Coordinates of C-alpha atoms and ligand atoms in Angstrom, one line a residue:
M1 CA 0.0 0.0 0.0
S2 CA 1.3 3.4 -0.8
Y3 CA 0.3 6.6 0.9
S4 CA 0.3 10.0 -0.7
S5 CA -0.7 13.6 0.1
E6 CA -0.2 17.0 -1.4
T7 CA 2.5 17.7 1.3
I8 CA 4.3 14.5 0.6
A9 CA 4.3 15.2 -3.1
L10 CA 5.5 18.7 -2.5
L11 CA 8.4 17.5 -0.5
N12 CA 9.2 14.7 -3.0
N13 CA 9.4 17.2 -5.8
R14 CA 11.2 20.0 -4.1
V15 CA 14.4 21.5 -5.3
S16 CA 16.2 24.8 -4.5
V17 CA 15.4 27.5 -7.1
R18 CA 17.6 30.6 -7.6
K19 CA 16.1 32.3 -10.6
F20 CA 12.8 34.2 -10.3
K21 CA 10.4 36.0 -12.6
S22 CA 10.2 39.7 -11.8
D23 CA 6.5 39.4 -10.9
P24 CA 6.0 40.7 -7.3
V25 CA 4.8 38.6 -4.5
P26 CA 1.9 40.3 -2.8
E27 CA 2.6 41.5 0.8
A28 CA -0.6 39.8 1.9
L29 CA 0.8 36.5 0.6
I30 CA 4.0 36.9 2.6
D31 CA 1.8 37.6 5.6
E32 CA -0.2 34.5 5.0
V33 CA 2.9 32.3 4.6
L34 CA 4.6 33.7 7.7
N35 CA 1.4 33.5 9.8
A36 CA 1.1 29.8 8.9
A37 CA 4.8 29.3 9.7
F38 CA 4.4 30.8 13.1
R39 CA 2.2 27.8 14.0
A40 CA 5.4 25.6 13.9
P41 CA 6.1 23.9 17.2
T42 CA 8.3 26.0 19.5
S43 CA 10.4 24.7 22.4
S44 CA 8.5 25.4 25.7
N45 CA 6.4 28.0 23.8
I46 CA 9.4 30.4 23.8
Q47 CA 8.7 31.7 20.2
S48 CA 12.3 32.9 20.2
Y49 CA 12.5 34.0 16.5
S50 CA 12.0 37.1 14.4
V51 CA 11.7 37.4 10.7
I52 CA 13.0 40.5 8.8
V53 CA 11.3 41.1 5.4
V54 CA 13.9 42.9 3.3
H55 CA 12.8 44.9 0.3
D56 CA 15.4 47.8 0.3
P57 CA 17.8 47.2 -2.6
A58 CA 20.6 48.8 -0.7
I59 CA 20.3 46.4 2.1
R60 CA 20.0 43.5 -0.3
E61 CA 23.2 44.6 -2.0
Q62 CA 25.1 44.6 1.3
L63 CA 23.7 41.2 2.3
A64 CA 24.6 39.8 -1.2
A65 CA 28.2 41.0 -0.7
L66 CA 28.6 39.1 2.4
T67 CA 27.2 35.9 0.9
G68 CA 29.9 35.9 -1.8
N69 CA 27.8 37.9 -4.2
Q70 CA 24.9 35.5 -4.6
R71 CA 22.8 37.3 -7.3
H72 CA 19.5 35.8 -6.1
V73 CA 19.9 37.6 -2.8
I74 CA 19.4 40.9 -4.8
E75 CA 17.1 39.6 -7.5
A76 CA 14.5 37.5 -5.6
P77 CA 11.2 39.3 -5.2
V78 CA 11.3 38.4 -1.5
F79 CA 14.2 38.1 1.0
L80 CA 13.4 36.9 4.5
A81 CA 16.0 36.8 7.3
F82 CA 15.1 34.1 9.9
C83 CA 16.6 35.2 13.2
A84 CA 17.0 33.6 16.6
D85 CA 15.7 36.4 18.9
L86 CA 16.1 36.3 22.7
T87 CA 15.0 39.9 23.3
R88 CA 11.4 39.1 24.2
I89 CA 12.5 36.5 26.7
E90 CA 15.0 39.0 28.2
Q91 CA 12.1 41.5 28.6
A92 CA 9.9 38.9 30.1
M93 CA 12.5 38.0 32.6
A94 CA 13.3 41.6 33.4
R95 CA 9.7 42.0 34.6
H96 CA 10.5 39.4 37.2
G97 CA 13.9 41.0 38.1
H98 CA 16.0 38.5 36.2
S99 CA 18.0 38.2 33.0
I100 CA 19.1 35.4 30.8
A101 CA 22.0 33.7 32.5
D102 CA 25.4 34.6 31.1
N103 CA 25.1 33.4 27.5
N104 CA 23.2 30.2 28.2
M105 CA 23.9 27.5 25.6
E106 CA 20.5 25.8 25.8
I107 CA 18.7 29.0 25.0
G108 CA 21.0 29.7 22.0
L109 CA 20.4 26.2 20.7
V110 CA 16.6 26.1 21.1
S111 CA 16.2 29.6 19.6
S112 CA 18.2 28.5 16.6
V113 CA 16.1 25.3 16.3
D114 CA 12.9 27.4 16.6
A115 CA 14.0 29.8 13.9
S116 CA 14.8 26.9 11.6
L117 CA 11.4 25.2 12.2
V118 CA 9.7 28.5 11.3
G119 CA 11.9 28.9 8.3
M120 CA 11.2 25.5 6.9
S121 CA 7.5 25.9 7.6
A122 CA 7.4 29.2 5.7
Y123 CA 9.3 27.5 2.9
L124 CA 6.7 24.8 2.6
A125 CA 3.8 27.2 2.9
A126 CA 5.3 29.3 0.2
E127 CA 5.8 26.2 -2.1
S128 CA 2.2 25.2 -1.5
V129 CA 1.0 28.3 -3.4
G130 CA 3.6 27.9 -6.2
L131 CA 6.4 30.1 -4.9
K132 CA 9.9 28.6 -4.9
G133 CA 13.2 29.6 -3.3
V134 CA 16.4 28.8 -1.6
M135 CA 17.7 29.2 1.9
I136 CA 20.8 31.4 2.4
G137 CA 23.2 30.2 5.1
A138 CA 26.0 32.3 3.7
V139 CA 24.7 35.2 5.9
R140 CA 26.8 33.5 8.5
N141 CA 29.9 34.2 6.5
D142 CA 30.0 37.2 8.7
A143 CA 27.3 37.0 11.4
V144 CA 28.3 40.3 13.0
A145 CA 28.1 42.2 9.6
A146 CA 24.7 40.5 8.9
A147 CA 23.5 41.8 12.3
R148 CA 24.7 45.3 11.6
I149 CA 23.2 45.4 8.1
L150 CA 19.8 44.1 9.4
G151 CA 19.9 46.4 12.4
L152 CA 19.8 43.5 14.9
P153 CA 20.0 44.4 18.5
P154 CA 22.1 42.3 21.0
Q155 CA 20.7 38.8 21.6
V156 CA 19.5 38.5 18.0
Y157 CA 21.4 36.7 15.1
C158 CA 20.4 35.8 11.6
V159 CA 20.4 32.0 11.4
F160 CA 19.7 31.9 7.6
G161 CA 18.0 34.0 4.9
M162 CA 15.5 32.8 2.3
C163 CA 14.9 34.0 -1.3
L164 CA 11.4 33.4 -2.5
G165 CA 9.6 34.3 -5.7
W166 CA 7.8 32.9 -8.7
P167 CA 10.2 30.4 -10.3
D168 CA 12.0 31.1 -13.6
E169 CA 13.9 27.8 -13.8
A170 CA 13.1 24.2 -13.0
P171 CA 16.5 22.6 -12.1
P172 CA 16.7 18.8 -12.0
Q173 CA 16.6 17.4 -8.5
K174 CA 19.9 16.8 -6.7
P175 CA 20.0 13.2 -5.6
R176 CA 19.9 12.4 -1.9
M177 CA 21.7 9.6 -0.1
D178 CA 19.9 6.3 -0.1
Y179 CA 17.0 6.0 2.4
S180 CA 18.6 3.0 3.9
T181 CA 21.7 5.1 4.8
M182 CA 19.7 7.5 6.9
V183 CA 17.3 5.3 8.8
H184 CA 18.6 3.2 11.7
Y185 CA 16.7 0.7 13.7
E186 CA 16.8 0.7 17.5
R187 CA 20.5 1.6 17.6
H188 CA 22.7 3.8 15.4
G189 CA 24.4 1.7 12.8
A190 CA 21.6 -1.0 12.4
L191 CA 20.7 -0.2 8.8
R192 CA 18.2 -1.9 6.5
D193 CA 19.7 -4.7 4.3
N194 CA 22.9 -4.7 6.4
R195 CA 24.1 -1.8 4.4
T196 CA 27.3 -0.1 5.5
T197 CA 28.1 3.6 5.5
A198 CA 31.1 2.9 3.2
Q199 CA 28.8 1.4 0.6
S200 CA 26.4 4.4 0.9
L201 CA 29.2 6.9 0.4
D202 CA 30.5 5.0 -2.7
D203 CA 27.0 4.9 -4.2
Y204 CA 26.3 8.5 -3.4
D205 CA 29.6 9.8 -4.8
A206 CA 28.7 8.0 -8.1
A207 CA 25.1 9.3 -8.1
L208 CA 26.2 12.9 -7.4
A209 CA 29.0 12.8 -10.0
K210 CA 26.5 11.5 -12.6
H211 CA 24.0 14.3 -11.6
Y212 CA 26.7 17.0 -11.8
G213 CA 27.9 15.6 -15.1
S214 CA 24.4 15.8 -16.5
I215 CA 24.1 19.5 -15.7
G216 CA 27.7 20.3 -16.8
K217 CA 28.9 21.1 -13.4
P218 CA 32.6 20.2 -12.9
T219 CA 33.1 17.5 -10.3
T220 CA 35.3 14.6 -9.4
A221 CA 34.5 10.9 -9.4
D222 CA 34.4 11.0 -5.6
S223 CA 32.1 13.9 -5.8
W224 CA 30.4 14.2 -2.4
T225 CA 33.2 12.9 -0.1
H226 CA 35.5 15.3 -2.0
D227 CA 33.2 18.2 -1.5
M228 CA 32.7 17.6 2.2
D229 CA 36.5 17.3 2.7
K230 CA 37.0 20.6 0.9
K231 CA 34.2 22.3 2.8
F232 CA 35.3 21.4 6.3
D233 CA 39.1 21.3 6.1
P234 CA 40.2 23.9 6.9
Q235 CA 37.3 24.6 9.3
L236 CA 34.4 26.5 7.8
R237 CA 33.6 29.9 9.4
D238 CA 36.0 29.2 12.3
N239 CA 35.3 32.7 13.7
L240 CA 31.6 32.0 14.0
R241 CA 31.7 30.9 17.7
Q242 CA 33.4 34.2 18.6
Q243 CA 30.9 36.2 16.4
L244 CA 27.8 34.6 17.9
K245 CA 29.2 35.1 21.4
E246 CA 29.5 38.8 20.5
L247 CA 25.9 38.8 19.5
G248 CA 24.8 37.2 22.8
F249 CA 24.8 33.4 21.8
D250 CA 27.4 31.3 23.5
F251 CA 27.9 27.9 22.0
R252 CA 30.8 26.9 24.3
Ligands
FMN1 C1 20.4 26.2 6.1 C2 20.7 26.2 4.6 C3 21.5 27.2 4.1 C4 21.7 27.2 2.7 N1 22.5 28.2 2.2 C5 22.6 28.3 0.9 C6 23.3 29.5 0.3 O1 23.8 30.3 1.0 N2 23.3 29.6 -1.1 C7 22.7 28.7 -1.9 O2 22.7 28.9 -3.1 N3 22.1 27.6 -1.4 C8 22.0 27.4 0.0 N4 21.3 26.3 0.5 C9 20.7 25.4 -0.4 C10 21.5 24.1 -0.4 O3 22.7 24.2 -1.1 C11 20.6 23.0 -1.1 O4 19.4 22.8 -0.3 C12 21.3 21.7 -1.2 O5 22.5 21.8 -2.0 C13 20.5 20.6 -1.7 O6 19.9 20.9 -3.0 P1 18.3 21.0 -3.2 O7 17.7 21.9 -2.1 O8 18.1 21.6 -4.6 O9 17.8 19.6 -3.0 C14 21.1 26.3 1.9 C15 20.3 25.3 2.4 C16 20.1 25.3 3.8 C17 19.2 24.2 4.4

């Protein structure tokens, strides 16, 4: 028996889109999408996120510069910045004569999770009405600069941005790792069909190399494992811990 729903089909067909028609997205639609997204679950009901809707071309230009000049950050009809935001909790606690304990790690983590859940919910709500888009983690190339550009007060940082609009491209889907690689039973490592991680990496390298070959993107035979090694050695954004601490989030 197979099950299906519009949401499952939406997820099964989704792909990041970075080219958009110039047609505007009505403000009322953005409101609708974000309102729905705010129904996402939130840890202990803390609702520790804010979304900045950025229209101003000058602000977009500055944001694009710190993302390595990603054109879609300027060109997308909608740019949303999903932020972890502790300011309301701080004010709530101040009413009771307290403040958030010296850069507490738990609150930094849950606010980042909260912002991510809202972001993904907004993305799905947007896709459900035909919008497409891409998330922009590159705002964390310089989290302090992103905070300055977006006018974020202390205790707020931009977890990721999101470009949205009416799609002007339909890229082929990037393959994902095999299902049986990701799902473990009872204990980590107990995979379906006794698969090993090594087999999965070999298969995925081959699948991704084939995909990149088909769209003319240069790659190596060991595509994914090669990319991961290049991405994380040397360490990516190794100043991020210090930057987030400056903004009021201590991931010690
Ligand atoms: C948190 C997050 C940050 C991302 N940041 C960027 C980004 O800065 N620029 C970009 O072009 N894509 C970005 N992406 C998109 C990923 O590259 C993309 O989801 C991934 O390669 C898989 O491709 P797909 O979404 O088309 O399946 C980001 C995705 C996520 C979830």
